[in-house]
Coordinates of C-alpha atoms and ligand atoms in Angstrom, one line a residue:
M19 CA 94.2 123.2 47.2
C20 CA 96.4 123.5 50.3
G21 CA 99.8 125.2 50.1
I22 CA 103.0 123.6 51.3
V23 CA 106.5 125.0 51.9
G24 CA 109.8 123.6 53.1
Y25 CA 113.0 125.5 53.8
V26 CA 116.5 124.3 54.7
G27 CA 119.4 126.6 54.8
E28 CA 121.4 129.4 56.5
K29 CA 118.4 131.5 57.5
L30 CA 116.0 131.0 60.4
A31 CA 113.6 128.5 58.9
I32 CA 110.3 129.3 60.8
P33 CA 110.1 133.0 59.8
M34 CA 111.1 132.0 56.3
V35 CA 108.4 129.3 56.0
L36 CA 105.7 131.7 57.5
E37 CA 106.7 134.4 55.0
C38 CA 106.4 132.0 52.1
L39 CA 103.1 130.6 53.2
K40 CA 101.6 134.1 52.9
S41 CA 101.9 133.8 49.1
L42 CA 100.2 130.4 49.2
E43 CA 97.2 131.3 51.3
Y44 CA 95.1 131.6 48.2
R45 CA 95.2 127.8 48.1
G46 CA 93.3 127.5 51.4
Y47 CA 93.0 129.3 54.7
D48 CA 91.0 126.9 57.0
S49 CA 94.1 126.3 59.2
A50 CA 97.8 126.8 59.1
G51 CA 100.7 124.9 60.6
V52 CA 104.5 124.7 60.7
A53 CA 107.0 122.1 62.0
Y54 CA 110.7 122.1 62.5
V55 CA 113.4 119.7 63.4
D56 CA 116.5 120.6 65.4
G57 CA 118.7 117.9 66.7
K58 CA 116.5 115.6 68.8
K59 CA 113.7 118.0 68.8
L60 CA 110.7 118.0 66.4
E61 CA 108.0 120.5 67.2
V62 CA 104.7 121.3 65.5
F63 CA 102.6 124.5 65.8
K64 CA 99.1 124.7 64.3
R65 CA 96.2 127.0 64.5
V66 CA 92.7 127.0 63.0
G67 CA 91.9 130.0 60.6
K68 CA 94.1 132.2 58.6
L69 CA 97.9 132.2 58.7
K70 CA 97.9 135.5 60.6
I71 CA 96.6 133.7 63.7
L72 CA 99.5 131.2 63.6
S73 CA 102.1 133.9 62.9
N74 CA 100.9 136.0 65.9
F75 CA 101.1 132.9 68.1
I76 CA 104.7 132.1 67.0
E77 CA 105.8 135.7 66.8
N78 CA 107.7 136.0 70.0
K79 CA 109.2 132.5 70.1
I80 CA 112.9 132.3 69.1
I81 CA 113.4 129.1 67.3
P82 CA 116.9 128.7 65.9
A83 CA 115.9 125.9 63.5
S84 CA 117.4 125.9 60.0
C85 CA 114.9 123.3 58.6
A86 CA 111.1 123.6 58.7
I87 CA 108.0 122.9 56.8
G88 CA 104.6 124.7 56.7
H89 CA 101.1 124.2 55.4
T90 CA 98.0 126.3 54.7
R91 CA 94.9 124.1 54.5
W92 CA 91.6 123.9 52.5
A93 CA 89.7 121.2 54.4
T94 CA 88.6 118.1 52.4
H95 CA 88.6 115.2 54.9
G96 CA 87.7 116.4 58.3
E97 CA 86.5 119.7 59.6
P98 CA 88.8 122.7 59.9
S99 CA 90.3 122.0 63.4
E100 CA 93.6 121.9 65.1
K101 CA 93.7 118.1 65.1
N102 CA 93.0 118.0 61.4
A103 CA 95.5 120.8 60.6
H104 CA 98.8 119.9 59.0
P105 CA 101.7 119.1 59.6
H106 CA 100.6 115.7 60.9
T107 CA 102.7 113.4 63.1
D108 CA 102.9 109.7 63.7
N109 CA 102.2 107.9 67.0
L110 CA 105.9 108.2 68.1
S111 CA 106.1 111.8 66.9
V112 CA 109.2 111.1 64.9
L113 CA 108.0 112.8 61.7
A114 CA 105.9 115.8 60.7
L115 CA 104.3 115.8 57.3
A116 CA 102.3 118.3 55.2
H117 CA 100.2 117.2 52.2
N118 CA 98.3 118.7 49.3
G119 CA 95.9 116.3 47.5
I120 CA 93.8 113.4 48.4
I121 CA 94.8 109.9 49.3
E122 CA 91.9 108.1 47.8
N123 CA 92.3 104.7 49.4
F124 CA 92.9 106.2 52.9
S125 CA 89.9 104.4 54.4
A126 CA 91.2 101.0 53.5
L127 CA 94.7 101.9 54.7
K128 CA 93.4 103.3 57.9
K129 CA 91.4 100.1 58.6
D130 CA 94.5 98.1 58.0
L131 CA 96.6 100.2 60.3
N132 CA 93.8 100.1 62.9
T133 CA 93.9 96.4 63.0
Q134 CA 97.7 96.6 63.7
G135 CA 96.9 98.8 66.7
V136 CA 97.7 102.2 65.1
E137 CA 95.5 104.9 66.6
F138 CA 94.3 108.1 64.9
Y139 CA 93.6 111.5 66.4
G140 CA 91.8 113.1 63.5
E141 CA 89.9 112.4 60.3
T142 CA 92.4 113.3 57.6
D143 CA 93.8 111.1 54.8
T144 CA 97.1 112.8 55.5
E145 CA 97.4 111.4 59.0
V146 CA 97.0 108.0 57.5
F147 CA 99.8 108.7 55.0
A148 CA 102.1 109.9 57.8
K149 CA 101.4 106.9 60.0
L150 CA 101.8 104.4 57.2
L151 CA 105.1 106.1 56.2
Q152 CA 106.4 105.9 59.8
Q153 CA 105.6 102.2 59.9
N154 CA 107.4 101.6 56.6
I155 CA 110.4 103.6 57.8
F156 CA 110.7 101.5 60.9
N157 CA 110.4 98.4 58.9
E158 CA 113.4 99.3 56.8
N159 CA 116.7 98.0 57.9
A160 CA 119.6 100.5 58.2
I161 CA 122.2 98.5 56.4
K162 CA 125.1 100.9 56.2
S163 CA 126.4 102.7 59.2
E164 CA 125.9 106.1 57.6
N165 CA 124.5 108.9 59.8
Y166 CA 121.4 107.5 61.5
A167 CA 118.8 108.4 64.0
M168 CA 118.0 106.1 66.9
H169 CA 114.4 105.5 67.9
S170 CA 113.1 103.3 70.6
T171 CA 109.8 101.5 70.2
M172 CA 108.1 99.3 72.7
H173 CA 110.1 96.3 71.6
N174 CA 113.4 97.5 70.2
T175 CA 115.7 100.3 69.1
I176 CA 115.6 101.3 65.5
K177 CA 118.3 103.0 63.4
V178 CA 116.9 105.2 60.7
T179 CA 119.0 106.6 57.8
K180 CA 118.1 108.7 54.8
K181 CA 118.3 105.6 52.7
C182 CA 115.7 103.9 54.9
I183 CA 113.4 106.8 54.5
I184 CA 113.8 106.9 50.8
M185 CA 113.0 103.2 50.5
A186 CA 110.0 103.7 52.8
I187 CA 108.7 106.6 50.7
K188 CA 109.0 104.4 47.6
K189 CA 106.9 101.7 49.4
T190 CA 104.4 104.1 50.8
I191 CA 103.6 105.8 47.5
M192 CA 103.1 102.4 45.9
Q193 CA 100.5 101.6 48.6
C194 CA 98.6 104.9 48.1
T195 CA 96.4 106.0 45.3
G196 CA 95.3 109.5 44.6
S197 CA 97.0 112.9 44.4
Y198 CA 99.7 114.1 46.7
A199 CA 102.5 116.6 47.1
V200 CA 104.0 115.7 50.5
V201 CA 106.9 117.2 52.4
F202 CA 108.2 115.9 55.7
I203 CA 110.9 116.1 58.3
F204 CA 112.3 113.4 60.5
K205 CA 113.5 113.7 64.1
G206 CA 117.2 113.0 64.3
I207 CA 117.8 113.5 60.5
D208 CA 118.8 117.2 60.7
D209 CA 118.5 119.7 57.8
V210 CA 116.8 117.3 55.4
I211 CA 113.3 117.7 54.0
F212 CA 111.8 114.6 52.2
F213 CA 109.2 114.9 49.5
A214 CA 107.0 112.9 47.1
K215 CA 104.7 114.1 44.3
N216 CA 101.9 112.8 42.2
K217 CA 99.3 115.0 40.4
S218 CA 99.6 117.9 43.0
P219 CA 102.2 120.6 42.2
L220 CA 105.6 120.7 43.9
I221 CA 108.7 122.7 42.9
I222 CA 112.2 123.0 44.3
G223 CA 113.8 126.4 44.7
E224 CA 117.4 127.2 45.1
S225 CA 119.4 130.2 46.3
K226 CA 122.7 130.8 48.0
Y227 CA 120.9 130.9 51.3
G228 CA 119.3 127.5 51.0
K229 CA 116.8 125.2 49.3
M230 CA 113.1 125.2 49.3
L231 CA 110.1 123.1 48.4
A232 CA 106.8 124.8 47.5
S233 CA 103.4 124.3 45.8
D234 CA 103.9 127.3 43.5
T235 CA 106.5 129.9 42.4
P236 CA 104.9 133.0 44.2
A237 CA 106.1 131.3 47.5
L238 CA 109.7 131.5 46.3
L239 CA 109.6 135.0 45.0
G240 CA 112.4 137.2 46.6
K241 CA 113.8 134.0 48.2
C242 CA 115.1 131.9 45.3
E243 CA 116.2 132.9 41.8
K244 CA 115.5 129.6 40.1
F245 CA 113.1 126.6 40.4
H246 CA 112.9 123.0 39.3
T247 CA 109.5 121.3 38.7
I248 CA 109.1 117.9 40.3
N249 CA 107.3 115.4 38.0
D250 CA 104.6 112.9 38.9
G251 CA 105.9 109.8 40.6
E252 CA 109.1 111.5 41.8
F253 CA 110.4 111.6 45.3
G254 CA 113.6 112.4 47.2
Y255 CA 114.9 115.0 49.6
I256 CA 116.6 118.4 49.8
S257 CA 119.3 119.2 52.3
K258 CA 121.6 122.2 52.9
R259 CA 124.1 120.9 50.4
S260 CA 122.3 118.5 48.1
I261 CA 119.2 117.7 46.1
C262 CA 118.3 114.0 45.5
I263 CA 115.4 113.1 43.2
Y264 CA 114.3 109.6 42.1
D265 CA 111.8 108.9 39.4
K266 CA 109.1 106.2 39.8
D267 CA 111.5 103.5 38.4
F268 CA 114.1 104.5 41.1
N269 CA 116.4 106.2 38.6
K270 CA 118.2 109.3 39.9
I271 CA 117.0 112.5 38.2
K272 CA 119.1 115.7 37.7
P273 CA 117.2 118.8 38.6
Y274 CA 116.7 121.2 35.7
F275 CA 116.5 124.8 37.0
M276 CA 114.6 127.6 35.3
P277 CA 114.7 131.3 36.3
I278 CA 111.7 132.6 38.2
K279 CA 110.3 135.2 35.9
L280 CA 107.6 136.5 38.2
Q281 CA 108.0 140.1 39.4
L282 CA 107.4 141.0 43.0
N283 CA 105.0 143.8 42.1
E284 CA 102.7 141.2 40.5
V285 CA 102.1 139.5 43.8
I286 CA 101.9 142.4 46.2
L287 CA 99.0 144.8 46.9
G288 CA 100.8 148.1 46.3
E289 CA 98.4 150.9 46.9
H290 CA 95.4 148.7 46.7
Q291 CA 93.3 147.5 49.6
H292 CA 92.6 144.1 48.2
F293 CA 93.9 141.9 45.4
M294 CA 90.4 141.7 43.9
Q295 CA 90.4 145.5 43.5
K296 CA 93.9 145.4 41.9
E297 CA 93.0 142.6 39.6
I298 CA 89.7 144.2 38.4
E299 CA 91.8 147.2 37.4
E300 CA 94.3 144.9 35.6
G301 CA 91.5 143.4 33.5
A302 CA 92.3 145.6 30.5
K303 CA 96.0 144.9 30.6
S304 CA 95.4 141.2 30.8
V305 CA 93.3 141.3 27.6
L306 CA 95.8 143.4 25.8
D307 CA 98.8 141.3 27.0
T308 CA 97.0 138.1 26.0
L309 CA 96.2 139.3 22.5
D310 CA 99.7 140.7 22.0
R311 CA 101.4 137.5 23.0
L312 CA 99.1 135.3 20.9
D313 CA 99.9 137.5 18.0
S314 CA 103.6 138.1 18.4
Q315 CA 104.4 134.5 19.1
K316 CA 102.0 133.3 16.4
I317 CA 100.6 130.8 18.9
L318 CA 97.4 130.0 17.1
A319 CA 99.1 129.7 13.7
K320 CA 101.3 127.0 15.1
I321 CA 98.3 124.7 15.8
P322 CA 97.8 122.5 12.8
E323 CA 94.9 123.8 10.7
Q324 CA 93.2 120.4 10.3
I325 CA 92.3 120.5 14.1
F326 CA 89.9 123.3 13.3
D327 CA 88.3 121.3 10.5
I328 CA 84.7 122.2 10.1
N329 CA 83.7 118.6 10.6
S330 CA 85.4 118.2 14.0
N331 CA 83.1 117.8 17.0
F332 CA 83.9 120.7 19.2
Y333 CA 83.6 120.3 23.0
I334 CA 84.2 122.9 25.7
T335 CA 84.6 122.1 29.3
A336 CA 85.7 124.0 32.4
C337 CA 84.5 125.1 35.9
G338 CA 83.1 128.2 37.4
T339 CA 84.2 131.4 35.8
A340 CA 86.3 129.6 33.3
L341 CA 83.2 127.8 32.1
H342 CA 81.5 131.1 31.8
A343 CA 84.3 132.1 29.4
G344 CA 83.6 128.8 27.6
R345 CA 79.9 129.7 27.3
I346 CA 80.9 132.9 25.4
A347 CA 83.2 130.7 23.1
K348 CA 80.2 128.4 22.4
Y349 CA 78.0 131.4 21.7
L350 CA 80.5 133.0 19.3
I351 CA 81.3 129.7 17.4
E352 CA 77.6 129.1 16.9
N353 CA 76.6 132.7 16.2
Q354 CA 79.6 133.7 14.0
L355 CA 80.8 130.4 12.5
G356 CA 77.5 128.6 12.3
E357 CA 78.8 125.5 13.9
S358 CA 77.5 123.7 16.9
V359 CA 79.5 123.1 20.1
D360 CA 78.9 120.9 23.0
L361 CA 79.6 122.5 26.4
D362 CA 79.4 121.2 30.0
Y363 CA 80.6 121.6 33.5
A364 CA 83.8 119.6 33.8
S365 CA 82.3 117.8 36.8
E366 CA 79.5 116.6 34.6
F367 CA 81.2 116.2 31.3
R368 CA 83.2 113.0 32.1
Y369 CA 80.2 111.2 33.5
K370 CA 77.8 111.8 30.7
R371 CA 79.7 109.6 28.3
P372 CA 80.6 112.3 25.7
Q373 CA 80.9 110.9 22.2
L374 CA 84.6 111.6 22.0
N375 CA 86.7 110.2 19.2
S376 CA 89.7 111.1 17.0
R377 CA 87.6 113.7 15.2
S378 CA 86.8 115.5 18.4
V379 CA 88.4 118.7 19.7
C380 CA 88.1 119.4 23.4
L381 CA 88.8 122.9 24.6
C382 CA 89.5 123.1 28.3
I383 CA 89.7 126.5 30.0
S384 CA 91.4 127.1 33.4
Q385 CA 93.2 130.0 35.1
S386 CA 95.2 127.7 37.4
G387 CA 95.7 124.8 35.0
E388 CA 95.3 122.7 38.2
T389 CA 91.5 122.2 38.5
A390 CA 91.0 118.5 39.1
D391 CA 87.6 118.3 37.3
T392 CA 88.9 120.0 34.2
L393 CA 92.1 118.0 34.2
S394 CA 90.1 114.8 34.3
C395 CA 88.2 115.8 31.2
L396 CA 91.4 116.6 29.5
E397 CA 92.8 113.2 30.3
L398 CA 89.5 111.5 29.3
S399 CA 89.5 113.3 25.9
K400 CA 93.0 112.2 25.3
E401 CA 92.1 108.6 26.1
F402 CA 89.5 108.7 23.4
G403 CA 91.9 110.1 20.9
A404 CA 90.5 113.6 20.8
T405 CA 92.8 116.6 20.2
T406 CA 93.0 118.8 23.3
L407 CA 93.4 122.5 23.5
A408 CA 93.8 124.4 26.8
V409 CA 93.4 128.0 27.5
V410 CA 95.6 128.3 30.7
N411 CA 97.0 131.2 32.7
V412 CA 99.5 129.6 35.0
R413 CA 102.8 128.7 33.3
G414 CA 104.2 125.3 34.0
S415 CA 100.8 124.0 35.3
R416 CA 99.8 120.4 35.0
M417 CA 97.3 121.3 32.3
E418 CA 100.0 122.8 30.2
S419 CA 102.0 119.6 30.4
I420 CA 99.0 117.4 29.4
A421 CA 97.1 119.3 26.7
D422 CA 98.2 118.9 23.0
Y423 CA 98.1 122.6 22.4
I424 CA 98.2 125.5 24.8
I425 CA 96.6 128.9 24.2
P426 CA 98.2 130.9 27.0
T427 CA 96.5 133.8 28.7
S428 CA 98.7 136.6 30.1
A429 CA 96.8 137.8 33.1
G430 CA 99.8 137.3 35.4
P431 CA 99.3 135.9 38.8
E432 CA 95.6 136.1 40.0
I433 CA 95.6 135.9 43.8
A434 CA 92.0 136.8 44.9
V435 CA 89.8 133.7 44.9
A436 CA 87.2 135.4 42.7
S437 CA 88.5 135.3 39.2
T438 CA 88.3 138.7 37.4
K439 CA 91.3 139.6 35.2
A440 CA 91.9 136.0 34.3
Y441 CA 88.3 135.8 33.0
L442 CA 88.9 138.8 30.7
A443 CA 92.2 137.3 29.5
Q444 CA 90.3 134.1 28.7
L445 CA 87.8 136.1 26.7
G446 CA 90.8 137.7 24.8
A447 CA 92.1 134.3 24.0
I448 CA 88.7 133.0 23.0
Y449 CA 88.0 135.9 20.6
A450 CA 91.4 135.4 19.1
L451 CA 90.7 131.7 18.6
I452 CA 87.4 132.4 16.9
A453 CA 89.0 135.0 14.7
H454 CA 91.6 132.4 13.8
M455 CA 89.0 129.8 13.0
A456 CA 87.1 132.3 10.9
K457 CA 90.2 133.1 8.9
I458 CA 90.8 129.4 8.2
R459 CA 87.2 129.2 7.0
N460 CA 87.4 132.4 5.0
K461 CA 84.5 133.8 7.0
S462 CA 84.0 137.4 8.0
L463 CA 83.1 138.3 11.5
D464 CA 81.1 141.0 13.3
F465 CA 84.2 142.0 15.3
S466 CA 87.9 142.3 14.8
I467 CA 90.8 141.9 17.2
D468 CA 91.8 145.5 16.6
E469 CA 88.4 146.7 17.6
I470 CA 88.7 144.7 20.9
K471 CA 92.1 146.3 21.5
S472 CA 90.9 149.8 20.9
I473 CA 87.7 149.6 23.1
V474 CA 89.7 147.9 25.9
K475 CA 92.3 150.7 25.8
A476 CA 89.7 153.4 25.6
N477 CA 87.9 152.1 28.7
E478 CA 90.9 151.0 30.7
N479 CA 90.6 153.7 33.3
V480 CA 86.8 154.0 33.7
N481 CA 86.0 153.7 37.4
Y482 CA 82.5 152.7 38.6
E483 CA 83.1 152.8 42.4
N484 CA 81.1 156.1 42.9
E485 CA 78.3 155.3 40.6
L486 CA 77.7 151.9 42.3
K487 CA 77.6 153.2 45.9
E488 CA 73.8 153.6 45.9
V489 CA 73.3 150.1 44.4
V490 CA 75.6 148.6 47.0
E491 CA 73.5 150.1 49.8
L492 CA 70.5 148.7 48.1
I493 CA 71.6 145.1 48.2
K494 CA 73.9 145.0 51.2
N495 CA 71.2 143.6 53.5
E496 CA 69.3 141.6 50.9
E497 CA 69.1 137.8 51.2
S498 CA 68.5 137.2 47.6
V499 CA 69.0 139.0 44.3
Y500 CA 68.6 138.1 40.6
F501 CA 70.5 138.8 37.4
V502 CA 68.7 138.6 34.1
G503 CA 69.7 139.1 30.4
R504 CA 69.2 137.7 27.0
G505 CA 71.7 136.1 24.6
L506 CA 75.3 137.3 25.4
D507 CA 73.8 139.3 28.3
Y508 CA 72.5 136.2 30.0
L509 CA 76.0 134.8 29.9
L510 CA 77.4 137.9 31.5
A511 CA 74.6 137.7 34.1
M512 CA 75.7 134.2 35.0
E513 CA 79.3 135.5 35.7
A514 CA 78.1 138.6 37.6
S515 CA 75.8 136.4 39.7
L516 CA 78.6 133.9 40.6
K517 CA 80.9 136.8 41.5
L518 CA 78.4 138.4 43.8
K519 CA 77.4 135.3 45.7
E520 CA 80.9 134.0 46.0
I521 CA 82.2 137.0 48.0
T522 CA 79.1 138.5 49.6
Y523 CA 77.2 135.3 50.5
I524 CA 74.0 136.9 49.2
H525 CA 72.0 134.3 47.4
S526 CA 72.0 135.2 43.7
E527 CA 70.6 133.5 40.6
A528 CA 71.1 134.3 37.0
L529 CA 68.2 133.7 34.6
P530 CA 67.5 134.2 30.9
A531 CA 65.2 137.2 31.1
G532 CA 62.6 135.4 28.9
E533 CA 62.5 132.5 31.3
L534 CA 61.2 134.6 34.3
K535 CA 57.6 134.1 33.4
H536 CA 58.1 130.3 33.2
G537 CA 58.5 130.0 37.0
S538 CA 61.0 132.3 38.6
L539 CA 58.8 135.3 38.5
A540 CA 57.0 133.7 41.4
L541 CA 60.0 134.6 43.6
I542 CA 59.8 138.4 42.8
S543 CA 58.0 140.4 45.4
E544 CA 57.9 144.1 46.4
G545 CA 61.4 145.6 46.7
C546 CA 63.2 142.6 45.4
V547 CA 66.4 143.7 43.6
V548 CA 67.0 142.5 40.0
F549 CA 70.0 143.4 38.0
A550 CA 69.2 143.4 34.3
I551 CA 72.0 143.5 31.7
L552 CA 71.1 144.9 28.3
T553 CA 74.0 145.5 25.9
Q554 CA 72.6 143.8 22.7
S555 CA 70.9 146.4 20.5
D556 CA 68.7 143.8 18.8
L557 CA 67.2 142.7 22.1
I558 CA 66.2 146.0 23.6
E559 CA 62.5 145.5 23.1
K560 CA 62.4 141.9 24.3
T561 CA 64.5 142.6 27.4
L562 CA 62.5 145.7 28.2
N563 CA 59.3 143.6 28.2
N564 CA 60.8 141.5 30.9
V565 CA 61.8 144.6 32.8
H566 CA 58.2 145.7 32.7
E567 CA 57.1 142.3 34.0
L568 CA 59.5 142.8 36.9
N569 CA 58.4 146.3 37.6
S570 CA 54.8 145.2 37.8
R571 CA 55.7 142.8 40.5
G572 CA 57.4 145.5 42.6
A573 CA 61.0 144.7 41.7
K574 CA 63.7 147.3 41.9
V575 CA 65.4 146.9 38.5
V576 CA 69.0 148.1 38.2
L577 CA 69.9 148.1 34.5
F578 CA 73.4 147.9 33.2
T579 CA 73.2 149.3 29.7
P580 CA 74.6 151.8 27.2
F581 CA 71.1 152.8 26.2
I582 CA 70.4 155.7 28.6
E583 CA 67.0 156.4 27.1
L584 CA 65.8 153.4 29.1
K585 CA 66.5 155.3 32.3
N586 CA 62.8 156.1 33.0
F587 CA 61.8 152.4 33.0
V588 CA 64.1 151.3 35.8
Y589 CA 64.9 152.0 39.4
K590 CA 68.5 152.8 38.5
L591 CA 70.6 152.8 35.3
I592 CA 74.3 152.1 35.2
K593 CA 75.7 153.5 32.0
L594 CA 78.0 151.2 30.0
P595 CA 80.1 152.3 27.0
N596 CA 78.3 151.8 23.8
V597 CA 80.2 149.2 21.7
K598 CA 79.3 146.6 19.1
N599 CA 77.0 143.9 20.4
L600 CA 79.7 141.1 20.4
L601 CA 82.2 143.3 22.1
A602 CA 80.0 144.1 25.1
P603 CA 81.7 141.6 27.5
F604 CA 84.9 143.7 27.3
V605 CA 83.2 146.7 28.8
A606 CA 80.3 145.3 30.9
L607 CA 82.4 143.1 33.2
K608 CA 84.3 145.8 35.1
P609 CA 81.2 147.4 36.7
L610 CA 79.7 143.9 37.4
Q611 CA 82.9 142.8 39.1
T612 CA 83.1 146.1 40.9
L613 CA 79.6 145.7 42.2
A614 CA 80.5 142.3 43.8
Y615 CA 83.7 143.7 45.2
L616 CA 82.1 146.8 46.8
S617 CA 79.2 144.8 48.2
A618 CA 81.7 142.5 50.0
I619 CA 83.5 145.5 51.5
S620 CA 80.2 147.0 52.6
K621 CA 79.4 143.8 54.5
N622 CA 82.9 143.8 56.1
L623 CA 83.9 140.7 54.3
D624 CA 87.3 139.9 52.9
P625 CA 86.7 139.7 49.2
D626 CA 90.1 138.0 48.6
K627 CA 89.4 135.0 50.8
P628 CA 85.7 134.1 50.7
R629 CA 84.6 131.4 53.3
N630 CA 84.8 127.8 52.3
L631 CA 86.6 128.4 49.0
A632 CA 90.1 128.2 47.6
K633 CA 91.7 129.5 44.5
S634 CA 92.9 126.2 43.0
V635 CA 90.4 123.4 43.3
T636 CA 92.7 120.4 43.0
V637 CA 90.1 117.8 44.2
E638 CA 87.1 116.4 42.4
Ligands
M6R9 O1 91.6 127.7 37.9 P1 90.3 127.5 37.2 O2 90.0 128.6 36.2 O3 90.2 126.1 36.5 O4 89.2 127.5 38.3 C1 87.9 127.3 37.9 C2 86.9 127.8 39.0 O5 87.2 127.1 40.2 C3 87.0 129.3 39.3 O6 86.8 130.0 38.1 C4 86.0 129.7 40.3 O7 84.7 129.6 39.9 C5 86.3 131.2 40.7 N1 86.5 131.3 42.1 C6 85.2 132.1 40.4 O8 85.4 133.4 40.7

């Protein structure tokens, strides 16, 4: 959460930083800020709300700075306000600092600084870091007479050099616990951006026009050709001419640059109105690309077979949509392989004392590979000697570097906060994993990977926008709706419900259809909209009974199903392609995702940036 950027080079730094921040807005959009240093001048601009507000404000200012940093915020500590927006400064305004992560011991540090007379203008942990850092910088002695900046305090005049700052960063990060990627500039030290990193992502980009620091590669696209990934515990600086990196033991590290493989068309809207719309359309491609890559690179075959031993204890954990993909994995392993699986929300998993040991296999699923809750489970599983597998979409993410084995998905960059194509890619990877496990066990399955490919290809261009218009009108002013289904359909209902509430702010609940009569039916009144999902041929009668129960209480049931003969029993039927029971997720998700998307549009909401949320949830 939170996106940070720094640029130093030949070009105008402020427009460059603003441009790059656009690609990081998916990490948070509560406020945005930039700061630059130019000779003796250090200036900060911040605005509450989306980046556009800040860009409009700065638009007509001509700032000839060649070194600047920027930040887009998802608020954790302190409300979204100008005073809590980054970059943060110290009491003497000699530095400006942007941060992604959480300084966990900030309260104690703040108290300590308070007793020394340091005052605070906001509530953030970042301001504490900035002020502690400034104090440590001023406590360093500039020994050599290299280029220095002179600063006057109440009592004396201080000489600050790059070396002083590096020593102060080293000290500050030893005093802080938690996660951080920080970048900062210092008044009087021109054309240098300092950084430190622990657990939050930070990369260095390089081009002939300059050097950059950023949270993620999309920010560097079109600006730099190559990037270096900074590791945990490392710190240093970039300047026009050099890059200096130290590891936690204060050894100098040589950067190792990799080409940026991302294509520009993967991160721009093209002819689409929103990224969510584009990404829903890319769902089929992401399944096919995932299956092709796993197959052509023999990724599953490279995982030692004994990991999939029948006697292993299998755990699955993830958050949000990724957990919903995990639920389908659990369903398939139990239904098709006859083995039991333990599954839980990552935020619950680690606190329930799971019985992990060296016979355990823990499967973590994550689009970003950065989700703090899921990462903690991965680390916990490793501590207990379990083998860890991770289904991850973002290459080079933290999860990729920690897990024992990676099962990569190939959805490409997913920018809308609501996960759509990444979920489908996760399903592709999961079905491939189950097929692989079945092969090791010599078991036959009720589906094949070739069948998945052919139904996905056949339905790639089906568009539900017209058919869903009436349904969108039906719910647009509703306060509450329900999704019901049985078996696999209930798992799809959970995902559909999350998608709808996340971007329309309509309260939505998913229920196993059979559970209605055990309590929730009390909530159904005349005109209440209930979405029923029925793709499982062996559950038609049972689910239909529940539809009748709903009809009797005046509900308007909208049924997503391939069985058109059920049309007369419901308010509206949305026809799905008829496929084998276990393959239903590959055809049922598109209309359900489209329903959420169109509903957000009808309410004039931005589906790509729902309120209070961010794409990568890097705090627990
Ligand atoms: O990056 P991850 O897959 O680990 O993210 C997990 C959830 O935060 C994510 O799926 C979230 O639920 C989505 N916004 C749902 O659309």
